Amino acid sequence: MVDPATGFHALGLTPALLSVIESVGYKNPTSIQRAFIPRVLSGADVMGQAQTGTGKTAAYLLPFFQRWQETDQQDPAALVLVPTRELATQVCEEAQRLTQHKNLNVVPIYGGRPMDTQVRALRRGAHIVVGTPGRLLDHLSRGTLMLHQVRYQVLDEADRMFDLGFRDDIRRILRRCPMDRQTLLLSATMPTDILTLAKSYMRKPIIHLQMSPKKVTIDKIRQSYFTVDTENKFELLCRVIEREQPRQCIIFCERKIGAHRIYTKLCSERKRVATMHGDLQQSQRERIMKAFKEGKIVYLVATDVVGRGIDVMGISHIINFDLPMDPENYVHRIGRTGRMGKDGAAVSFVTPEEGKELTRIEDYINKIITEDKLDDFVAYTPRVKNPDEPREVKPIFGRRGRRYSQRL
Ligand code: AMP
């Protein structure tokens, strides 16, 4: 039911935009939308930290649509920077769905697609460009993209955009945008050092909205872990799938080669399996994402290329076949499930040597992850020299680490 006091009507949006919002079926704004939209409409630079899957894309797109006016300007008025090609496609789809302007062109710019098609799209006039840093820089250096008209710039998954891999590229891109621009940053996680760096690109005063700082993972997601020896991981995966019967799931691996190996093995056990990683051709990546979104693929064995922002409502389970290298990635990965208030489950495989990593994740999310077990499968063998002797429990890392080692 639409709530007149807290509905989209209360946010200062135009009737034309409200009717598009109604037609796509959004009844009430999410909390990030409620907090973000009026502040962005006021012209401020805003940083929004909110749980993943809570409507961040619409939160930054709607204010732009509200203010965009048709002119004969060919160069982009808005630039949205995203870390992955899949997220770029998704943002473009959401923009096309949500705009009231029939003549507004949204152009995705990312690698793996022919340059000349993108050049033609840019020449026809691009009002919003949604892109990944590498390909945007290619266009900038060839002079096929100009950013001097950008008034509105968004860094989606901002912490990722400012981490070391992308930092220089971002600096070079943002230097091409005019000083007088509005900057918006969105992410579920924002480490302090990145926050300081990100702020240096924004005009003061900066509004920093933290929707639920202590709860970076969504409560509705059931989180558990198995202690498992590396050689038993695949068997455990099959058993967990058998027990959980996921509607759709992503099985995350740290490396492309690992993802490919698990994918090949899983194909002999299950139907509707696919893999997704950076070594695939762009056309394959797009085909797989489409099939996954349509529910034709049930098991997606992937690296972190799909760890961020990807919105597939059918995902009921996330399986961390390999624990992520850093706690932020854990939050992003498991945020692929439990979207828009739905339930979800995240199961992580932890080798006995990875106690420290699990502890760091638990500290970061401020929550103890429940230990999981299967009645008929022993996934690891305790490292005891003489089974008759009592086992010495060595505290490993900090408070939670000690607890983890005692759990073994
Ligand atoms: P996002 O966090 O932007 O990836 O959005 C997650 C999902 O929520 C997407 O499928 C959106 O289309 C959807 N969504 C965004 N805002 C709303 C809203 N106010 N009501 C219902 N669904 C929404």
mmCIF file of N, CA and C and ligand atoms in Angstrom, residues 8 25-30 33 51-58 90 94 97 309-311 313 339-340, ligand 1:
data_model
loop_
_atom_site.group_PDB
_atom_site.id
_atom_site.type_symbol
_atom_site.label_atom_id
_atom_site.label_comp_id
_atom_site.label_asym_id
_atom_site.label_seq_id
_atom_site.Cartn_x
_atom_site.Cartn_y
_atom_site.Cartn_z
ATOM 1 N N PHE A 8 6.613 8.048 -2.369
ATOM 2 C CA PHE A 8 7.437 8.826 -3.298
ATOM 3 C C PHE A 8 6.934 10.267 -3.424
ATOM 4 N N GLY A 25 5.937 -0.267 -10.664
ATOM 5 C CA GLY A 25 5.445 -1.042 -9.523
ATOM 6 C C GLY A 25 6.116 -0.726 -8.192
ATOM 7 N N TYR A 26 6.911 0.337 -8.115
ATOM 8 C CA TYR A 26 7.482 0.702 -6.817
ATOM 9 C C TYR A 26 6.423 1.467 -6.032
ATOM 10 N N LYS A 27 6.059 0.931 -4.860
ATOM 11 C CA LYS A 27 4.981 1.577 -4.103
ATOM 12 C C LYS A 27 5.543 2.637 -3.165
ATOM 13 N N ASN A 28 6.495 2.232 -2.345
ATOM 14 C CA ASN A 28 7.087 3.184 -1.394
ATOM 15 C C ASN A 28 8.600 3.226 -1.580
ATOM 16 N N PRO A 29 9.210 4.385 -1.297
ATOM 17 C CA PRO A 29 10.668 4.436 -1.414
ATOM 18 C C PRO A 29 11.335 3.587 -0.334
ATOM 19 N N THR A 30 12.491 3.074 -0.648
ATOM 20 C CA THR A 30 13.264 2.356 0.369
ATOM 21 C C THR A 30 13.933 3.416 1.259
ATOM 22 N N GLN A 33 16.432 5.579 -0.504
ATOM 23 C CA GLN A 33 15.788 6.509 -1.450
ATOM 24 C C GLN A 33 15.158 7.687 -0.710
ATOM 25 N N GLN A 51 22.842 -0.960 2.787
ATOM 26 C CA GLN A 51 22.972 -2.374 2.473
ATOM 27 C C GLN A 51 22.699 -2.601 0.999
ATOM 28 N N THR A 52 23.348 -3.624 0.492
ATOM 29 C CA THR A 52 23.207 -3.920 -0.910
ATOM 30 C C THR A 52 21.780 -4.449 -1.205
ATOM 31 N N GLY A 53 21.285 -4.168 -2.385
ATOM 32 C CA GLY A 53 19.937 -4.640 -2.759
ATOM 33 C C GLY A 53 18.826 -3.817 -2.154
ATOM 34 N N THR A 54 19.107 -2.559 -1.805
ATOM 35 C CA THR A 54 18.066 -1.755 -1.166
ATOM 36 C C THR A 54 17.645 -0.566 -2.042
ATOM 37 N N GLY A 55 17.877 -0.679 -3.328
ATOM 38 C CA GLY A 55 17.372 0.349 -4.242
ATOM 39 C C GLY A 55 18.278 1.549 -4.438
ATOM 40 N N LYS A 56 19.601 1.323 -4.394
ATOM 41 C CA LYS A 56 20.534 2.444 -4.531
ATOM 42 C C LYS A 56 20.523 3.028 -5.946
ATOM 43 N N THR A 57 20.341 2.160 -6.930
ATOM 44 C CA THR A 57 20.397 2.645 -8.317
ATOM 45 C C THR A 57 19.310 3.695 -8.561
ATOM 46 N N ALA A 58 18.092 3.367 -8.180
ATOM 47 C CA ALA A 58 17.003 4.335 -8.375
ATOM 48 C C ALA A 58 17.252 5.592 -7.537
ATOM 49 N N GLN A 90 23.274 -3.564 -16.045
ATOM 50 C CA GLN A 90 22.120 -3.521 -15.136
ATOM 51 C C GLN A 90 21.667 -2.084 -14.849
ATOM 52 N N GLU A 94 18.004 -0.361 -15.709
ATOM 53 C CA GLU A 94 17.189 0.335 -14.696
ATOM 54 C C GLU A 94 16.907 1.772 -15.153
ATOM 55 N N ARG A 97 14.220 1.837 -17.774
ATOM 56 C CA ARG A 97 12.905 1.540 -17.192
ATOM 57 C C ARG A 97 12.339 2.741 -16.443
ATOM 58 N N GLY A 309 26.797 -5.633 -6.749
ATOM 59 C CA GLY A 309 25.668 -4.946 -7.378
ATOM 60 C C GLY A 309 24.700 -5.782 -8.199
ATOM 61 N N ILE A 310 25.069 -7.007 -8.551
ATOM 62 C CA ILE A 310 24.209 -7.773 -9.451
ATOM 63 C C ILE A 310 22.883 -8.112 -8.770
ATOM 64 N N ASP A 311 21.813 -7.842 -9.488
ATOM 65 C CA ASP A 311 20.492 -7.953 -8.902
ATOM 66 C C ASP A 311 19.690 -9.047 -9.617
ATOM 67 N N MET A 313 16.670 -11.547 -8.593
ATOM 68 C CA MET A 313 15.743 -11.800 -7.486
ATOM 69 C C MET A 313 15.676 -13.273 -7.079
ATOM 70 N N ARG A 339 17.531 -9.983 -1.264
ATOM 71 C CA ARG A 339 17.309 -8.654 -1.828
ATOM 72 C C ARG A 339 15.866 -8.188 -1.642
ATOM 73 N N MET A 340 15.723 -6.889 -1.410
ATOM 74 C CA MET A 340 14.416 -6.250 -1.222
ATOM 75 C C MET A 340 13.547 -7.062 -0.253
HETATM 76 P P1 AMP B 1 19.517 -1.998 -6.298
HETATM 77 O O1 AMP B 1 19.909 -1.936 -4.858
HETATM 78 O O2 AMP B 1 19.543 -0.667 -6.955
HETATM 79 O O3 AMP B 1 20.310 -3.035 -7.063
HETATM 80 O O4 AMP B 1 17.969 -2.457 -6.364
HETATM 81 C C1 AMP B 1 17.526 -3.733 -5.952
HETATM 82 C C2 AMP B 1 16.188 -4.075 -6.580
HETATM 83 O O5 AMP B 1 15.140 -3.341 -5.970
HETATM 84 C C3 AMP B 1 16.057 -3.802 -8.065
HETATM 85 O O6 AMP B 1 15.428 -4.917 -8.670
HETATM 86 C C4 AMP B 1 15.154 -2.591 -8.160
HETATM 87 O O7 AMP B 1 14.421 -2.576 -9.374
HETATM 88 C C5 AMP B 1 14.267 -2.768 -6.953
HETATM 89 N N1 AMP B 1 13.749 -1.517 -6.355
HETATM 90 C C6 AMP B 1 14.401 -0.350 -6.230
HETATM 91 N N2 AMP B 1 13.642 0.559 -5.580
HETATM 92 C C7 AMP B 1 12.475 -0.045 -5.259
HETATM 93 C C8 AMP B 1 11.288 0.367 -4.553
HETATM 94 N N3 AMP B 1 11.162 1.583 -4.051
HETATM 95 N N4 AMP B 1 10.306 -0.542 -4.420
HETATM 96 C C9 AMP B 1 10.440 -1.801 -4.921
HETATM 97 N N5 AMP B 1 11.536 -2.256 -5.595
HETATM 98 C C10 AMP B 1 12.546 -1.397 -5.749
#
